[in-house]
Amino acid sequence: MQWFDYLSFGQHGWGDELLSGLGITLGLALVTLPIGLVLGFTVAAASVSGKPLARAIATLFTTTIRGIPELLTLFMIYHGAGMLINSTLKALNPDADFFELSPFIAGTIALGLVFAGYAGEVLRGAWQALDRGQIEAGLAIGLCRSQIFVRIELPQLIRLALPGLGNLWINLVKDTALVSVIALNDLMRMANVAVGATKKPFVFFLAVCLIYWTICLCFEWCLGKIEQRANRGIRAS
């Protein structure tokens, strides 16, 4: 068989399996993104809060997440959270059935926490870069704190944080390959299965490299257009 025959669709090729794995990879990234953004905004808000306890919790979260390898975070969520849930269920009901945490859910939680740990710092930096005089002006004209955030802070915050968040999104797409180690049939795992069956590692790993590279190029182009849209009317220095 020629190398491209292995990547074809149908009975003799592995194109169908790779395509299904790509769908799971993109689905995992898209589900994780809003979770990570919400957590990241929460962490950033706590970081700039006037309450020392909130700042301490945010600092502990970001330093912990950024100090642990992503793969280890994934293992801790997949195995540790599952063990904790089963221990709790057994304590409440000794006859409770064994609960197995879904690899997709575990991957979403782990990658969401990792994304939030870095996004929180990106958003905190953007928040601190805002002109405080605008907030004072909003208070002076009678806006409440929530109106100031929605109408004044949030649009500028998103614009300033977009480059950093865009980089984190690209990293998130690539980090989805980690979930292959917990038996989620993503793109990387399906490539490993194909390699085991065909003994053609170069063919499939090269194909996966090109797929990830193409996806990231498309997302980078989209992010560039979004940044241009967000920065319209901003004079270049």
XYZ file of N, CA and C in Angstrom:
711
model
N 0.834 -1.200 0.000
C 0.000 0.000 0.000
C 0.867 1.247 0.000
N 0.469 2.254 -0.767
C 1.133 3.547 -0.730
C 0.736 4.270 0.560
N 1.573 5.252 0.941
C 1.325 5.919 2.222
C -0.034 6.606 2.243
N -0.469 7.159 1.093
C -1.756 7.860 1.093
C -2.926 6.891 1.160
N -2.680 5.598 0.851
C -3.758 4.622 0.981
C -4.137 4.409 2.443
N -3.149 4.548 3.331
C -3.431 4.391 4.753
C -4.332 5.515 5.286
N -4.278 6.673 4.628
C -5.050 7.826 5.084
C -6.374 7.988 4.344
N -6.677 7.058 3.458
C -7.897 7.164 2.668
C -9.109 6.791 3.517
N -10.278 7.123 2.997
C -11.531 6.796 3.671
C -12.051 5.481 3.119
N -12.689 4.743 3.981
C -13.240 3.470 3.532
C -12.705 2.306 4.337
N -12.867 1.104 3.793
C -12.562 -0.113 4.531
C -11.081 -0.281 4.802
N -10.229 0.120 3.870
C -8.800 -0.162 3.991
C -7.994 1.022 4.529
N -8.599 2.170 4.631
C -7.880 3.336 5.124
C -8.307 3.725 6.527
N -7.569 4.666 7.099
C -7.831 5.135 8.459
C -8.344 6.571 8.475
N -8.761 7.079 7.337
C -9.247 8.450 7.275
C -10.494 8.682 8.108
N -11.398 7.701 8.120
C -12.629 7.835 8.913
C -12.313 7.968 10.398
N -11.397 7.123 10.881
C -11.038 7.161 12.299
C -10.356 8.470 12.671
N -9.471 8.937 11.811
C -8.795 10.206 12.082
C -9.795 11.359 12.075
N -10.755 11.306 11.166
C -11.756 12.364 11.094
C -12.632 12.377 12.347
N -13.028 11.201 12.825
C -13.823 11.149 14.055
C -13.003 11.640 15.242
N -11.709 11.308 15.271
C -10.839 11.804 16.332
C -10.677 13.310 16.275
N -10.616 13.860 15.074
C -10.523 15.310 14.920
C -11.779 15.989 15.448
N -12.944 15.376 15.214
C -14.185 15.939 15.738
C -14.185 15.999 17.252
N -13.689 14.939 17.900
C -13.619 14.929 19.358
C -12.611 15.957 19.854
N -11.487 16.089 19.160
C -10.474 17.083 19.540
C -11.041 18.499 19.504
N -11.706 18.840 18.399
C -12.275 20.182 18.280
C -13.431 20.374 19.267
N -14.238 19.342 19.458
C -15.334 19.443 20.421
C -14.828 19.673 21.827
N -13.765 18.964 22.201
C -13.179 19.142 23.533
C -12.654 20.558 23.714
N -11.975 21.084 22.704
C -11.437 22.444 22.797
C -12.554 23.479 22.890
N -13.598 23.309 22.089
C -14.689 24.283 22.077
C -15.512 24.248 23.361
N -15.657 23.071 23.965
C -16.376 22.975 25.235
C -15.536 23.555 26.372
N -14.230 23.346 26.298
C -13.336 23.812 27.358
C -13.196 25.330 27.361
N -13.225 25.960 26.183
C -12.958 27.397 26.077
C -13.870 28.250 26.961
N -15.208 28.131 26.869
C -16.053 28.990 27.728
C -15.852 28.719 29.208
N -15.601 27.459 29.571
C -15.354 27.145 30.978
C -14.084 27.837 31.458
N -13.032 27.734 30.654
C -11.774 28.383 31.015
C -11.881 29.891 31.073
N -12.662 30.475 30.155
C -12.816 31.933 30.153
C -13.576 32.411 31.385
N -14.649 31.712 31.736
C -15.420 32.107 32.920
C -14.559 32.000 34.177
N -13.845 30.897 34.312
C -12.958 30.738 35.459
C -11.832 31.771 35.434
N -11.315 32.050 34.237
C -10.245 33.039 34.117
C -10.696 34.426 34.524
N -11.906 34.821 34.094
C -12.450 36.119 34.505
C -12.652 36.161 36.016
N -13.113 35.052 36.584
C -13.316 34.995 38.032
C -11.995 35.157 38.775
N -10.975 34.462 38.307
C -9.653 34.553 38.935
C -9.082 35.962 38.784
N -9.249 36.551 37.600
C -8.736 37.911 37.381
C -9.459 38.910 38.272
N -10.776 38.771 38.397
C -11.541 39.674 39.262
C -11.092 39.549 40.711
N -10.820 38.312 41.138
C -10.329 38.123 42.507
C -8.929 38.716 42.670
N -8.123 38.652 41.623
C -6.753 39.157 41.697
C -6.698 40.670 41.873
N -7.660 41.373 41.278
C -7.668 42.840 41.383
C -8.642 43.318 42.448
N -9.192 42.376 43.186
C -10.154 42.729 44.232
C -9.454 43.460 45.378
N -10.237 44.241 46.089
C -9.707 44.922 47.265
C -9.678 44.050 48.500
N -10.153 42.808 48.384
C -10.198 41.898 49.516
C -8.944 41.025 49.529
N -8.152 41.073 50.588
C -6.910 40.288 50.651
C -7.130 38.788 50.504
N -8.225 38.257 51.074
C -8.488 36.826 50.980
C -8.725 36.403 49.535
N -9.502 37.206 48.789
C -9.772 36.889 47.383
C -8.483 36.918 46.575
N -7.622 37.910 46.828
C -6.352 37.982 46.110
C -5.455 36.787 46.448
N -5.474 36.375 47.707
C -4.648 35.236 48.123
C -5.115 33.946 47.456
N -6.426 33.751 47.381
C -6.970 32.550 46.740
C -6.624 32.539 45.250
N -6.764 33.692 44.594
C -6.439 33.780 43.167
C -4.956 33.509 42.926
N -4.102 34.055 43.776
C -2.659 33.820 43.636
C -2.314 32.358 43.849
N -2.939 31.740 44.849
C -2.702 30.315 45.107
C -3.136 29.468 43.919
N -4.279 29.804 43.332
C -4.780 29.041 42.187
C -3.837 29.150 40.995
N -3.460 30.383 40.633
C -2.622 30.567 39.438
C -1.234 29.967 39.624
N -0.639 30.146 40.800
C 0.702 29.587 41.016
C 0.672 28.059 41.042
N -0.403 27.494 41.568
C -0.512 26.035 41.598
C -0.698 25.469 40.203
N -1.638 26.040 39.456
C -1.918 25.541 38.109
C -0.704 25.701 37.202
N -0.042 26.843 37.268
C 1.100 27.084 36.387
C 2.347 26.335 36.834
N 2.336 25.847 38.081
C 3.495 25.122 38.584
C 3.407 23.615 38.415
N 2.264 23.115 37.937
C 2.066 21.675 37.740
C 1.963 21.389 36.243
N 2.669 20.371 35.745
C 2.537 20.020 34.328
C 1.094 19.694 33.960
N 0.720 20.061 32.744
C -0.659 19.830 32.302
C -1.040 18.353 32.361
N -0.101 17.484 32.010
C -0.395 16.050 32.024
C -0.687 15.569 33.438
N 0.063 16.074 34.411
C -0.169 15.681 35.799
C -1.518 16.213 36.298
N -1.873 17.420 35.879
C -3.199 17.960 36.227
C -4.299 17.060 35.677
N -4.115 16.585 34.455
C -5.099 15.687 33.845
C -5.225 14.389 34.640
N -4.099 13.808 35.057
C -4.135 12.582 35.843
C -4.801 12.803 37.197
N -4.503 13.937 37.822
C -5.084 14.226 39.131
C -6.595 14.364 39.043
N -7.090 14.989 37.986
C -8.543 15.137 37.825
C -9.183 13.801 37.486
N -8.590 13.068 36.541
C -9.195 11.823 36.063
C -9.208 10.752 37.155
N -8.081 10.570 37.828
C -7.990 9.530 38.848
C -8.390 10.051 40.230
N -7.885 11.239 40.584
C -8.156 11.770 41.919
C -9.601 12.135 42.136
N -10.186 12.850 41.166
C -11.586 13.242 41.314
C -12.503 12.022 41.316
N -12.197 11.047 40.463
C -13.004 9.830 40.444
C -12.931 9.082 41.769
N -11.736 8.999 42.344
C -11.578 8.325 43.633
C -12.324 9.077 44.737
N -12.247 10.413 44.699
C -12.945 11.215 45.711
C -14.457 11.032 45.611
N -14.982 11.026 44.391
C -16.418 10.849 44.195
C -16.869 9.486 44.696
N -16.097 8.434 44.381
C -16.474 7.092 44.818
C -16.372 6.943 46.328
N -15.362 7.576 46.935
C -15.240 7.519 48.396
C -16.419 8.205 49.063
N -16.833 9.330 48.491
C -17.981 10.051 49.043
C -19.264 9.245 48.897
N -19.446 8.633 47.722
C -20.645 7.819 47.498
C -20.682 6.619 48.434
N -19.524 5.994 48.648
C -19.475 4.838 49.541
C -19.766 5.242 50.988
N -19.307 6.448 51.360
C -19.560 6.917 52.716
C -21.043 7.201 52.932
N -21.701 7.702 51.896
C -23.125 8.003 52.005
C -23.992 6.755 51.851
N -23.529 5.857 50.968
C -24.290 4.640 50.703
C -23.325 3.506 50.373
N -23.092 2.582 51.299
C -22.131 1.499 51.050
C -22.468 0.640 49.841
N -23.721 0.617 49.434
C -24.140 -0.204 48.292
C -24.152 0.572 46.977
N -23.609 1.778 46.991
C -23.626 2.606 45.779
C -22.765 1.977 44.687
N -23.197 2.124 43.449
C -22.453 1.606 42.309
C -21.170 2.408 42.098
N -20.202 1.757 41.479
C -18.933 2.420 41.183
C -19.148 3.499 40.122
N -18.616 4.669 40.370
C -18.757 5.789 39.432
C -17.434 5.978 38.693
N -17.516 6.006 37.370
C -16.324 6.220 36.541
C -16.443 7.559 35.833
N -15.480 8.417 36.066
C -15.490 9.747 35.458
C -15.191 9.633 33.976
N -16.030 10.252 33.164
C -15.842 10.216 31.717
C -14.528 10.880 31.324
N -13.742 10.260 30.427
C -12.508 10.902 29.969
C -12.750 12.280 29.349
N -13.878 12.433 28.658
C -14.176 13.730 28.038
C -14.406 14.786 29.119
N -15.175 14.431 30.153
C -15.434 15.382 31.240
C -14.152 15.687 31.993
N -13.361 14.646 32.272
C -12.098 14.851 32.977
C -11.163 15.756 32.168
N -11.097 15.517 30.857
C -10.263 16.359 30.006
C -10.758 17.792 29.971
N -12.076 17.963 29.923
C -12.641 19.321 29.917
C -12.303 20.058 31.207
N -12.454 19.385 32.347
C -12.165 20.026 33.632
C -10.685 20.370 33.743
N -9.831 19.403 33.417
C -8.392 19.623 33.556
C -7.901 20.740 32.634
N -8.273 20.678 31.368
C -7.834 21.716 30.426
C -8.467 23.060 30.749
N -9.705 23.046 31.269
C -10.350 24.290 31.677
C -9.614 24.955 32.827
N -9.165 24.154 33.789
C -8.401 24.700 34.909
C -7.064 25.262 34.441
N -6.398 24.537 33.556
C -5.118 25.019 33.032
C -5.310 26.327 32.262
N -6.319 26.359 31.402
C -6.600 27.574 30.639
C -6.904 28.740 31.576
N -7.709 28.476 32.611
C -8.091 29.530 33.549
C -6.888 30.053 34.322
N -5.957 29.165 34.676
C -4.784 29.601 35.417
C -3.950 30.611 34.655
N -3.809 30.395 33.354
C -3.034 31.332 32.538
C -3.885 32.523 32.088
N -5.154 32.267 31.749
C -6.034 33.355 31.320
C -6.252 34.359 32.440
N -6.294 33.878 33.686
C -6.465 34.788 34.814
C -5.352 35.825 34.887
N -4.124 35.398 34.603
C -2.993 36.333 34.628
C -3.047 37.293 33.437
N -3.432 36.778 32.271
C -3.562 37.645 31.090
C -4.620 38.716 31.336
N -5.770 38.312 31.857
C -6.856 39.252 32.112
C -6.521 40.211 33.252
N -5.792 39.724 34.241
C -5.380 40.613 35.337
C -4.483 41.730 34.814
N -3.529 41.374 33.945
C -2.659 42.389 33.368
C -3.430 43.401 32.537
N -4.417 42.899 31.762
C -5.238 43.800 30.954
C -6.083 44.696 31.849
N -6.603 44.160 32.928
C -7.433 44.920 33.864
C -6.631 46.056 34.489
N -5.411 45.746 34.880
C -4.579 46.753 35.534
C -4.076 47.809 34.556
N -4.155 47.507 33.255
C -3.726 48.475 32.246
C -4.810 49.495 31.908
N -6.019 49.283 32.400
C -7.113 50.211 32.104
C -6.888 51.546 32.813
N -7.369 52.606 32.177
C -7.276 53.949 32.756
C -8.311 54.078 33.874
N -7.844 54.243 35.090
C -8.771 54.335 36.219
C -9.626 55.603 36.176
N -9.148 56.599 35.440
C -9.921 57.829 35.329
C -11.267 57.609 34.664
N -11.345 56.616 33.757
C -12.608 56.321 33.092
C -13.634 55.776 34.084
N -13.165 54.994 35.039
C -14.069 54.459 36.058
C -14.592 55.584 36.943
N -13.700 56.489 37.308
C -14.114 57.636 38.111
C -15.111 58.499 37.345
N -14.887 58.646 36.036
C -15.825 59.413 35.222
C -17.197 58.735 35.176
N -17.188 57.391 35.083
C -18.452 56.660 35.084
C -19.212 56.842 36.385
N -18.499 56.807 37.494
C -19.142 57.036 38.784
C -19.677 58.457 38.885
N -18.944 59.392 38.287
C -19.343 60.797 38.366
C -20.643 61.076 37.620
N -20.910 60.310 36.555
C -22.132 60.549 35.788
C -23.277 59.655 36.274
N -23.043 58.925 37.368
C -24.134 58.176 37.987
C -24.252 56.721 37.597
N -23.257 56.159 36.902
C -23.312 54.738 36.563
C -22.985 53.900 37.791
N -23.687 52.758 37.914
C -23.355 51.850 39.007
C -22.137 51.011 38.606
N -21.603 50.235 39.553
C -20.367 49.500 39.301
C -20.537 48.463 38.199
N -21.703 47.795 38.141
C -21.925 46.804 37.094
C -22.029 47.454 35.716
N -22.649 48.624 35.639
C -22.748 49.333 34.358
C -21.383 49.795 33.886
N -20.557 50.228 34.812
C -19.193 50.643 34.454
C -18.416 49.464 33.886
N -18.586 48.295 34.497
C -17.861 47.114 34.018
C -18.309 46.728 32.608
N -19.632 46.671 32.397
C -20.157 46.206 31.112
C -19.894 47.216 29.999
N -20.083 48.512 30.287
C -20.013 49.520 29.241
C -18.614 50.119 29.043
N -17.800 50.111 30.068
C -16.501 50.785 29.977
C -15.336 49.798 30.058
N -15.343 48.965 31.096
C -14.184 48.102 31.332
C -14.135 46.897 30.399
N -15.238 46.172 30.271
C -15.232 44.912 29.537
C -14.786 45.055 28.082
N -15.305 46.020 27.302
C -14.846 46.128 25.908
C -13.344 46.370 25.800
N -12.810 47.231 26.664
C -11.382 47.494 26.624
C -10.575 46.309 27.149
N -11.117 45.644 28.142
C -10.450 44.485 28.712
C -10.284 43.388 27.665
N -11.331 43.126 26.910
C -11.267 42.097 25.871
C -10.258 42.486 24.802
N -10.272 43.755 24.393
C -9.339 44.201 23.358
C -7.889 44.043 23.807
N -7.592 44.414 25.040
C -6.220 44.335 25.531
C -5.773 42.891 25.751
N -6.720 42.031 26.123
C -6.362 40.651 26.444
C -6.399 39.725 25.231
N -6.935 40.182 24.107
C -7.117 39.301 22.951
C -5.835 38.606 22.486
N -4.709 39.312 22.337
C -3.498 38.606 21.879
C -3.098 37.465 22.810
N -3.108 37.737 24.111
C -2.748 36.698 25.060
C -3.739 35.553 25.085
N -5.028 35.876 25.048
C -6.054 34.831 25.037
C -6.000 34.024 23.740
N -5.662 34.691 22.645
C -5.520 33.975 21.378
C -4.409 32.945 21.439
N -3.286 33.311 22.040
C -2.186 32.359 22.207
C -2.603 31.183 23.090
N -3.357 31.478 24.140
C -3.825 30.410 25.026
C -4.791 29.473 24.307
N -5.615 30.039 23.404
C -6.533 29.193 22.643
C -5.763 28.238 21.741
N -4.717 28.728 21.072
C -3.902 27.865 20.218
C -3.258 26.763 21.059
N -2.740 27.135 22.227
C -2.148 26.135 23.113
C -3.185 25.115 23.583
N -4.408 25.588 23.827
C -5.475 24.683 24.260
C -5.769 23.644 23.185
N -5.847 24.085 21.930
C -6.108 23.152 20.836
C -5.033 22.073 20.782
N -3.775 22.476 20.960
C -2.680 21.496 20.928
C -2.658 20.624 22.176
N -3.022 21.203 23.324
C -3.003 20.435 24.580
C -4.076 19.353 24.614
N -5.063 19.433 23.728
C -6.075 18.372 23.706
C -5.451 17.016 23.385
N -4.263 17.012 22.790
C -3.597 15.747 22.485
C -3.269 14.975 23.758
N -3.205 15.665 24.905
C -2.869 14.998 26.159
C -3.936 14.000 26.588
N -5.189 14.253 26.192
C -6.270 13.390 26.678
C -6.204 12.003 26.070
N -5.354 11.793 25.093
C -5.222 10.457 24.507
C -4.714 9.452 25.533
N -4.032 9.931 26.582
C -3.465 9.019 27.582
C -4.534 8.494 28.543
N -5.724 9.088 28.537
C -6.807 8.590 29.408
C -7.913 7.950 28.567
N -7.513 7.450 27.406
C -8.388 6.620 26.558
C -9.549 7.374 25.936
N -9.383 8.679 25.703
C -10.384 9.408 24.926
C -9.980 9.326 23.463
N -10.916 8.942 22.608
C -10.590 8.686 21.207
C -10.474 9.964 20.397
N -9.541 10.806 20.786
C -9.289 12.039 20.050
C -8.368 11.743 18.864
N -7.938 12.803 18.202
C -7.111 12.653 17.014
C -5.816 11.911 17.317
N -5.154 12.274 18.406
C -3.873 11.654 18.742
C -4.032 10.183 19.084
N -5.060 9.841 19.832
C -5.261 8.427 20.189
C -5.582 7.596 18.953
N -6.416 8.114 18.059
C -6.740 7.357 16.855
C -5.510 7.167 15.984
N -4.611 8.155 15.985
C -3.353 7.995 15.248
C -2.512 6.892 15.875
N -2.481 6.846 17.218
C -1.730 5.789 17.894
C -2.307 4.405 17.597
N -3.636 4.324 17.554
C -4.282 3.048 17.216
C -3.909 2.636 15.792
N -3.927 3.591 14.877
C -3.571 3.299 13.488
C -2.115 2.857 13.370
N -1.246 3.503 14.134
C 0.175 3.121 14.119
C 0.345 1.698 14.628
N -0.376 1.350 15.708
C -0.274 0.007 16.242
C -0.757 -1.055 15.258
N -1.738 -0.712 14.438
C -2.301 -1.677 13.497
C -1.492 -1.789 12.213
N -0.893 -0.680 11.786
C -0.216 -0.667 10.487
C 1.302 -0.650 10.584
N 1.835 -0.320 11.765
C 3.282 -0.181 11.953
C 3.868 0.884 11.023
N 3.103 1.955 10.826
C 3.550 3.075 9.994
C 3.504 4.369 10.805
N 4.391 4.516 11.795
C 4.313 5.701 12.664
C 4.568 7.015 11.926
N 5.517 7.008 10.991
C 5.840 8.267 10.317
C 4.649 8.793 9.528
N 3.940 7.904 8.854
C 2.812 8.318 8.009
C 1.734 8.998 8.851
N 1.340 8.358 9.945
C 0.216 8.884 10.722
C 0.615 10.061 11.596
N 1.798 10.024 12.174
C 2.208 11.158 12.992
C 2.470 12.388 12.136
N 2.980 12.186 10.926
C 3.141 13.316 10.010
C 1.780 13.880 9.620
N 0.824 12.999 9.375
C -0.526 13.449 9.023
C -1.147 14.245 10.171
N -0.963 13.765 11.397
C -1.501 14.476 12.558
C -0.826 15.827 12.724
N 0.495 15.863 12.495
C 1.214 17.149 12.556
C 0.623 18.145 11.567
N 0.375 17.698 10.347
C -0.166 18.589 9.322
C -1.591 19.028 9.671
N -2.370 18.121 10.269
C -3.748 18.476 10.657
C -3.729 19.549 11.740
N -2.931 19.338 12.793
C -2.842 20.332 13.859
C -2.316 21.663 13.325
N -1.316 21.592 12.467
C -0.721 22.811 11.911
C -1.754 23.577 11.093
N -2.530 22.866 10.277
C -3.553 23.521 9.456
C -4.633 24.153 10.334
N -5.072 23.422 11.358
C -6.094 23.949 12.257
C -5.603 25.218 12.941
N -4.378 25.174 13.440
C -3.838 26.336 14.145
C -3.658 27.523 13.206
N -3.271 27.268 11.970
C -3.168 28.365 10.995
C -4.526 29.015 10.761
N -5.563 28.196 10.646
C -6.916 28.740 10.441
C -7.353 29.573 11.634
N -7.100 29.073 12.835
C -7.490 29.817 14.030
C -6.677 31.104 14.171
N -5.388 31.055 13.824
C -4.564 32.263 13.892
C -5.078 33.323 12.926
N -5.514 32.898 11.748
C -6.072 33.850 10.778
C -7.358 34.473 11.340
N -8.201 33.634 11.927
C -9.448 34.142 12.515
C -9.162 35.100 13.668
N -8.207 34.738 14.501
C -7.857 35.602 15.631
C -7.293 36.932 15.147
N -6.519 36.896 14.068
C -6.002 38.140 13.507
C -7.125 39.058 13.045
N -8.139 38.487 12.412
C -9.278 39.290 11.972
C -10.055 39.847 13.160
N -10.194 39.034 14.216
C -10.899 39.502 15.410
C -10.139 40.648 16.067
N -8.819 40.537 16.118
C -8.012 41.615 16.705
C -8.110 42.896 15.877
N -8.118 42.752 14.557
C -8.284 43.928 13.709
C -9.623 44.583 13.976
N -10.653 43.788 14.116
C -11.988 44.321 14.396
C -12.027 45.002 15.754
N -11.383 44.392 16.747
C -11.400 44.958 18.087
C -10.598 46.244 18.174
N -9.568 46.364 17.339
C -8.688 47.539 17.407
C -9.056 48.629 16.394
N -10.207 48.487 15.753
C -10.588 49.502 14.781
C -10.754 50.856 15.498
N -10.255 51.878 14.886
C -10.347 53.217 15.473
C -9.256 53.528 16.471
N -8.387 52.530 16.774
C -7.281 52.755 17.701
C -6.080 53.215 16.902
N -5.549 54.375 17.247
C -4.410 54.923 16.520
C -3.159 54.150 16.882
N -2.411 53.701 15.852
C -1.159 52.986 16.090
C -0.109 53.945 16.606
N 0.623 53.485 17.627
C 1.659 54.363 18.222
C 2.949 54.269 17.426
